[in-house]
């Protein structure tokens, strides 16, 4: 696998007006930066919004991280930008949350081990012990944090205390717990969840059996950022897989697991590569 050269990435959202691309490009050029990737989008609505992602080579760029932020701030103020900057050499640290299902965790760990996901995994957290052997197989620390209905608030506060300063974002890899609002607020747009497409049609237990009984022809999966509105946060990635009358319940489960792990991995890749911009309850994914 070839090793990509270090890059610096700017993510920008602002009211649309002439000169934004020229100004950003000229800023990079003036400080000896070489643009390697650039994409932009205008919403073309009444309150027209402009979005941009631009990556440039870190090698040769003359500004330090602090100097870049100070120098770019006046331009950002002029264009009323919401913006962020990320350095590819600063890998994001992720805490993975799991319960008993292993398919998403296995896929994430395999892709991470083989260099497909450029991130660090300081630990895995679970409300069960079931997947601890898998964590040990990949030499990732595993921590058991039981969560009970009667003590949920205290239990989640305990987890938050443990997380403090250790991770940049979280992945719910089929973590079968609903996070409290205070927990979500601690990681705004930095918690990625995955769920199947049977919601809201088949809520609750045994969704695949009920889908089989209805003769569904598509199974999908959605990866999204977690908000206080259950399973309604900004969508990062989605996909579907076909099924037909020959598929039994076990076939549907197998196909559903496959699409879930693919979609979750794609969402994580987009997030770790700083390819996601959030506006209102939507995302723009620059891929």
Coordinates of C-alpha atoms in Angstrom, one line a residue:
X1 CA 0.0 0.0 0.0
X2 CA 1.4 3.4 -1.0
X3 CA 1.8 6.0 1.7
X4 CA 0.0 9.2 1.0
X5 CA 1.9 12.4 1.5
X6 CA 0.7 14.6 4.5
X7 CA -2.0 17.1 3.7
X8 CA -3.8 20.0 5.3
X9 CA -7.6 20.2 4.7
X10 CA -9.9 23.2 5.1
X11 CA -13.6 22.7 5.4
X12 CA -15.7 25.8 4.8
X13 CA -19.3 26.8 4.9
X14 CA -20.5 30.4 4.3
X15 CA -23.1 32.5 2.5
X16 CA -22.4 32.3 -1.3
X17 CA -20.8 35.3 -3.0
X18 CA -18.2 35.9 -5.7
X19 CA -14.5 35.4 -4.9
X20 CA -14.6 32.7 -2.3
X21 CA -12.7 30.1 -4.3
X22 CA -10.2 32.7 -5.6
X23 CA -9.5 34.0 -2.1
X24 CA -9.0 30.6 -0.5
X25 CA -6.8 29.4 -3.4
X26 CA -4.7 32.6 -3.4
X27 CA -4.2 32.3 0.4
X28 CA -2.8 28.8 -0.1
X29 CA -0.6 29.9 -3.0
X30 CA 0.7 32.9 -1.1
X31 CA 2.1 30.6 1.6
X32 CA 3.6 28.1 -0.9
X33 CA 0.9 25.6 -0.6
X34 CA 0.1 23.2 -3.5
X35 CA -3.6 22.2 -3.8
X36 CA -4.0 18.5 -4.4
X37 CA -7.8 18.2 -4.1
X38 CA -10.6 20.8 -4.2
X39 CA -14.4 20.5 -4.3
X40 CA -17.2 23.0 -3.8
X41 CA -21.0 23.2 -3.8
X42 CA -23.6 26.0 -3.8
X43 CA -27.1 25.2 -2.5
X44 CA -28.7 27.5 -5.2
X45 CA -31.6 28.2 -2.8
X46 CA -33.1 31.5 -1.7
X47 CA -30.6 31.8 1.1
X48 CA -27.7 30.4 -1.0
X49 CA -25.0 28.6 1.0
X50 CA -21.5 27.8 -0.2
X51 CA -19.5 24.8 0.9
X52 CA -15.9 23.9 0.1
X53 CA -13.3 21.3 0.9
X54 CA -9.7 22.0 -0.2
X55 CA -6.7 19.9 0.6
X56 CA -3.1 21.0 0.0
X57 CA 0.3 19.5 0.6
X58 CA 1.8 20.0 4.0
X59 CA 5.3 19.8 2.6
X60 CA 6.5 23.3 1.7
X61 CA 3.6 25.1 3.3
X62 CA 5.1 28.0 5.2
X63 CA 2.7 28.5 8.1
X64 CA 2.6 26.5 11.3
X65 CA -0.9 25.4 12.6
X66 CA -1.1 28.4 14.9
X67 CA 0.0 30.8 12.1
X68 CA -2.4 29.4 9.7
X69 CA -5.4 29.9 12.0
X70 CA -4.3 33.5 12.7
X71 CA -3.7 34.3 9.1
X72 CA -6.9 32.8 7.8
X73 CA -9.2 34.2 10.5
X74 CA -9.6 37.7 8.8
X75 CA -10.6 36.1 5.5
X76 CA -13.0 33.8 7.3
X77 CA -14.6 36.8 9.1
X78 CA -14.9 38.7 5.8
X79 CA -16.8 35.9 4.2
X80 CA -18.7 34.9 7.4
X81 CA -17.2 31.5 7.2
X82 CA -17.7 28.6 9.5
X83 CA -14.5 26.7 9.0
X84 CA -12.1 24.1 10.4
X85 CA -8.6 22.9 9.5
X86 CA -7.2 19.3 9.8
X87 CA -3.8 17.8 9.4
X88 CA -3.7 14.3 8.0
X89 CA -0.7 13.4 10.1
X90 CA -2.8 14.0 13.2
X91 CA -4.8 10.8 13.2
X92 CA -8.2 10.9 14.9
X93 CA -8.6 8.8 18.1
X94 CA -11.8 6.8 18.2
X95 CA -13.6 4.9 21.0
X96 CA -15.6 2.0 19.6
X97 CA -18.8 1.0 21.6
X98 CA -20.2 -2.5 21.1
X99 CA -22.7 -4.8 22.7
X100 CA -22.9 -8.5 21.6
X101 CA -23.1 -8.4 17.8
X102 CA -19.7 -8.6 16.2
X103 CA -20.0 -8.0 12.5
X104 CA -19.4 -4.3 12.5
X105 CA -16.6 -4.4 15.0
X106 CA -14.8 -7.2 13.1
X107 CA -15.0 -5.2 9.9
X108 CA -13.7 -2.0 11.5
X109 CA -10.8 -3.7 13.2
X110 CA -9.8 -5.5 9.9
X111 CA -9.9 -2.3 7.9
X112 CA -8.0 -0.5 10.6
X113 CA -5.3 -3.2 10.8
X114 CA -4.8 -3.2 7.1
X115 CA -4.5 0.6 6.9
X116 CA -7.9 1.4 5.2
X117 CA -9.1 3.5 8.1
X118 CA -6.5 6.1 9.2
X119 CA -7.3 6.4 12.9
X120 CA -6.1 5.2 16.3
X121 CA -8.3 3.0 18.5
X122 CA -7.2 3.5 22.1
X123 CA -9.9 1.2 23.4
X124 CA -13.2 -0.6 22.9
X125 CA -16.1 -0.2 25.4
X126 CA -18.9 -2.6 25.9
X127 CA -21.9 -3.2 28.2
X128 CA -21.1 -7.0 27.9
X129 CA -18.0 -9.2 28.0
X130 CA -18.9 -11.1 24.8
X131 CA -16.5 -9.4 22.4
X132 CA -13.6 -9.0 24.7
X133 CA -11.7 -11.9 23.0
X134 CA -12.0 -10.1 19.7
X135 CA -10.5 -7.0 21.1
X136 CA -7.6 -9.1 22.5
X137 CA -7.1 -10.7 19.1
X138 CA -6.3 -7.2 17.7
X139 CA -4.5 -6.1 20.8
X140 CA -6.9 -3.3 21.6
X141 CA -7.7 -2.6 25.2
X142 CA -11.3 -3.6 26.2
X143 CA -13.3 -2.0 29.0
X144 CA -16.6 -3.3 30.4
X145 CA -19.1 -0.6 31.5
X146 CA -22.4 -2.2 32.5
X147 CA -25.4 0.1 31.9
X148 CA -28.7 -0.6 33.8
X149 CA -32.0 1.1 33.2
X150 CA -32.3 2.1 36.8
X151 CA -28.8 3.7 36.9
X152 CA -28.4 4.8 33.3
X153 CA -27.6 8.4 34.1
X154 CA -24.9 7.5 36.6
X155 CA -23.5 4.8 34.4
X156 CA -23.1 7.1 31.4
X157 CA -21.6 9.8 33.5
X158 CA -19.0 7.2 34.6
X159 CA -18.2 6.4 30.9
X160 CA -17.9 10.1 30.1
X161 CA -15.4 10.6 32.9
X162 CA -13.4 7.7 31.5
X163 CA -13.5 9.1 27.9
X164 CA -12.4 12.6 28.9
X165 CA -9.4 13.7 26.8
X166 CA -8.8 10.2 25.3
X167 CA -10.8 10.3 22.0
X168 CA -11.8 12.6 19.2
X169 CA -15.0 10.8 18.2
X170 CA -17.0 7.7 18.9
X171 CA -18.5 4.8 16.9
X172 CA -21.5 2.9 18.0
X173 CA -20.8 -0.4 16.2
X174 CA -24.2 -2.0 17.1
X175 CA -24.1 -0.7 20.6
X176 CA -27.6 -1.5 21.8
X177 CA -28.1 1.4 24.2
X178 CA -29.8 4.8 23.8
X179 CA -27.4 7.5 24.8
X180 CA -28.7 10.2 27.2
X181 CA -28.8 13.8 25.9
X182 CA -26.0 15.0 28.1
X183 CA -23.8 12.2 26.6
X184 CA -24.6 13.2 23.1
X185 CA -24.0 16.9 23.9
X186 CA -20.4 16.0 25.0
X187 CA -19.6 14.9 21.4
X188 CA -21.7 17.0 19.1
X189 CA -21.6 15.5 15.5
X190 CA -18.8 13.2 16.7
X191 CA -20.8 10.0 17.4
X192 CA -21.4 7.8 14.4
X193 CA -24.2 5.2 14.6
X194 CA -25.4 2.5 12.2
X195 CA -28.9 1.0 11.9
X196 CA -30.8 -1.1 9.4
X197 CA -33.4 0.3 7.0
X198 CA -36.4 -1.5 8.7
X199 CA -36.9 1.6 10.9
X200 CA -39.6 2.8 11.4
X201 CA -41.5 0.0 9.6
X202 CA -40.3 -2.8 11.9
X203 CA -39.5 -1.3 15.3
X204 CA -38.5 -3.5 18.2
X205 CA -37.7 -7.1 18.4
X206 CA -37.2 -9.6 15.5
X207 CA -37.3 -7.0 12.6
X208 CA -35.8 -9.5 10.2
X209 CA -38.5 -12.1 10.8
X210 CA -41.2 -9.5 10.3
X211 CA -39.5 -8.3 7.2
X212 CA -39.4 -11.8 5.9
X213 CA -43.1 -12.2 6.6
X214 CA -43.8 -9.0 4.6
X215 CA -41.6 -10.2 1.7
X216 CA -39.3 -7.2 1.6
X217 CA -37.2 -6.8 -1.5
X218 CA -34.5 -4.4 -0.2
X219 CA -32.5 -4.2 2.9
X220 CA -30.6 -1.0 3.6
X221 CA -28.4 0.5 6.2
X222 CA -27.9 4.1 7.4
X223 CA -24.8 5.6 9.1
X224 CA -25.5 8.9 10.8
X225 CA -24.3 11.3 13.4
X226 CA -26.1 10.8 16.7
X227 CA -28.5 13.6 18.0
X228 CA -31.1 13.7 20.7
X229 CA -33.7 12.7 18.1
X230 CA -33.3 8.9 17.9
X231 CA -31.9 7.7 14.5
X232 CA -32.7 11.1 12.9
X233 CA -29.2 12.7 12.9
X234 CA -27.4 13.9 9.8
X235 CA -26.9 11.0 7.4
X236 CA -23.3 10.3 6.3
X237 CA -23.7 7.1 4.2
X238 CA -26.4 4.7 3.0
X239 CA -26.6 1.6 0.8
X240 CA -29.0 -1.2 0.0
X241 CA -28.8 -4.9 -0.9
X242 CA -31.4 -6.8 -2.8
X243 CA -33.3 -9.9 -1.6
X244 CA -36.1 -12.0 -3.0
X245 CA -38.6 -14.8 -2.4
X246 CA -35.8 -17.4 -2.1
X247 CA -34.3 -15.7 1.0
X248 CA -35.3 -17.0 4.4
X249 CA -34.9 -15.0 7.6
X250 CA -31.2 -16.2 8.1
X251 CA -30.4 -14.9 4.5
X252 CA -31.9 -11.5 5.4
X253 CA -29.9 -11.3 8.5
X254 CA -26.7 -12.2 6.6
X255 CA -27.4 -9.6 3.9
X256 CA -28.3 -7.0 6.5
X257 CA -25.1 -7.6 8.4
X258 CA -23.1 -7.2 5.2
X259 CA -24.6 -3.9 4.2
X260 CA -24.4 -2.5 7.8
X261 CA -20.7 -3.1 8.0
X262 CA -20.0 -1.7 4.6
X263 CA -22.0 1.5 5.2
X264 CA -20.5 2.0 8.7
X265 CA -16.9 1.6 7.4
X266 CA -17.6 4.1 4.6
X267 CA -19.0 6.7 7.1
X268 CA -16.0 6.3 9.3
X269 CA -13.7 6.7 6.4
X270 CA -15.4 9.9 5.3
X271 CA -15.2 11.3 8.8
X272 CA -11.6 10.4 9.5
X273 CA -10.6 11.9 6.1
X274 CA -12.4 15.2 6.9
X275 CA -14.8 14.8 4.0
X276 CA -18.0 15.6 5.8
X277 CA -19.6 19.0 6.2
X278 CA -22.8 19.4 8.3
X279 CA -25.4 22.0 7.5
X280 CA -28.7 22.0 9.4
X281 CA -29.7 18.3 9.6
X282 CA -27.9 17.3 6.4
X283 CA -24.3 16.4 5.4
X284 CA -22.3 17.1 2.3
X285 CA -19.8 14.4 1.6
X286 CA -16.8 15.4 -0.6
X287 CA -15.5 12.1 -2.0

